[in-house]
Amino acid sequence: MIKKILLLILFGVSYNLHAQWEKVYTNSTWANGASLYIHKNVLFQTGYGNNTNQTLRSGDNGTTWTDISSSFPYTVYFMLSYGNTVFAVTTTLGTTKYSFYASTDDGLTWTEKSNIIRGSGNGAILSMASDGNNLFAVSNRRSIYRSADGGTTWTEIIINYTGTSGILSFAVSGNTYLAVLEGVGCVVSTDAGLNWTLKNGTSNIGVVYKLNNDVWGMAGFSGIYKYNLSTNSWENNYTPGSFNSPISIGANGSKLISTFGDFLTGNRKYYSSGNNGISWSELTTDVIGLNNSILSNYAVAANGSYYFAGYWKSTSGVIAYSIYRLPLTTTSVADKNIIPNSFELSQNYPNPFNPTTKISFSLPSSYDVSLKVFDSIGREIAEIASGYLQPGKYSVDFNASGLSSGIYFYKLSAGSAIHTRKMLLLK
């Protein structure tokens, strides 16, 4: 499927994804669970199953992975990026102690920061959250633990709400706490956990996330919601159509990626936003051939170079977990203060290239612009820029890591003007 991209003139940046996902990791022993995390531009993944518990680290966008499992006493249940520190919550087998390990060198070395003995609210501590100042450790029963000193000491908060049997998801923004409770729905506290009110919006919110400075909710077939902290209510942010259920959402800065499942076909659909949810566009649908696969927890994420997705898929009775990545390309305003005299599409540089190259163009007037890439027989590969642009000079970084070597063409259309140039990919 051909990709569309939202061009953000205000910031001089837009985002586009190439047509092909690339598998960078697979593991057939993680049959019971796996999660994917990003701290700065470093990736971590945890997995367990078949008597195997592993934590892996990658500093090169998933190309290679290092096993760091020996840094922890047992399974890592959750990881959280907190400023320049990355936290991991784990336990000691056979005890009720849950430990918080911290790394200040991007996961190369780890030390135990603190620990919690299971409290009166009971439950295993399986996740963490942050509002930018305080840290939170979240159990799967009724206990939430808050730390105001960077994870050194913890204070227990009990969610006393009728019908509460377990916390499924938790997010926080200042004194506003949001928790999805099993058999209840989403409850909200605006007084730092003292009192709770049911806030499900027009649809039951099943999962909540704190991304950037916003709290997001995923609601069945109703799509993605954003919580309005001023009105203390949910507002629908995006729904791609009937029978499409949101599965997961991830972010890096203003870049968001969300995965939806099509109930009728079983396909996965990917949508991105380059402006923190103001608008969304579809990236691609199941080009990695994972129809009817099981999307893992926290499976979509983004750093400065790629979107990432993690999946379980059963083949001949064997369940394998895999990580895929999809490259980002960036379009920037080279000089918006200089108005060119003519319409120009420059030769890409470098050329030949592998796998990235820069495409520059100049606009003497405002135009609706489309920049597309075609293969040697004229098939459209990607639309790497589109939108209404003011006069100026622009450049696009095109990533062809998913393409084979050969001749490609890029065509710039602006009003009635059309320019085409040839480029050579050599791998």
mmCIF file of C-alpha atoms in Angstrom, residues 45 75 80 91 99 135 166 180 186 202 224 236 239 243 301 325 355 362 401 407:
data_model
loop_
_atom_site.group_PDB
_atom_site.id
_atom_site.type_symbol
_atom_site.label_atom_id
_atom_site.label_comp_id
_atom_site.label_asym_id
_atom_site.label_seq_id
_atom_site.Cartn_x
_atom_site.Cartn_y
_atom_site.Cartn_z
ATOM 1 C CA GLN A 45 12.852 -6.142 25.244
ATOM 2 C CA THR A 75 12.140 -11.769 35.260
ATOM 3 C CA LEU A 80 10.397 2.833 32.352
ATOM 4 C CA THR A 91 11.393 -9.658 41.997
ATOM 5 C CA SER A 99 13.065 -4.521 43.415
ATOM 6 C CA LEU A 135 7.503 7.761 40.033
ATOM 7 C CA GLY A 166 -7.442 -5.517 40.092
ATOM 8 C CA VAL A 180 -8.512 0.936 34.547
ATOM 9 C CA CYS A 186 -11.618 3.693 34.048
ATOM 10 C CA THR A 202 -18.913 7.287 25.608
ATOM 11 C CA ILE A 224 -8.323 6.471 20.571
ATOM 12 C CA ASN A 236 -12.491 11.049 21.035
ATOM 13 C CA THR A 239 -11.397 6.344 14.935
ATOM 14 C CA PHE A 243 -14.936 -2.644 13.469
ATOM 15 C CA ALA A 301 7.223 2.443 19.826
ATOM 16 C CA ARG A 325 11.022 -1.884 12.299
ATOM 17 C CA PRO A 355 20.327 3.203 2.025
ATOM 18 C CA SER A 362 12.730 24.824 -4.376
ATOM 19 C CA SER A 401 16.572 0.117 3.468
ATOM 20 C CA ILE A 407 17.183 2.448 -10.634
#
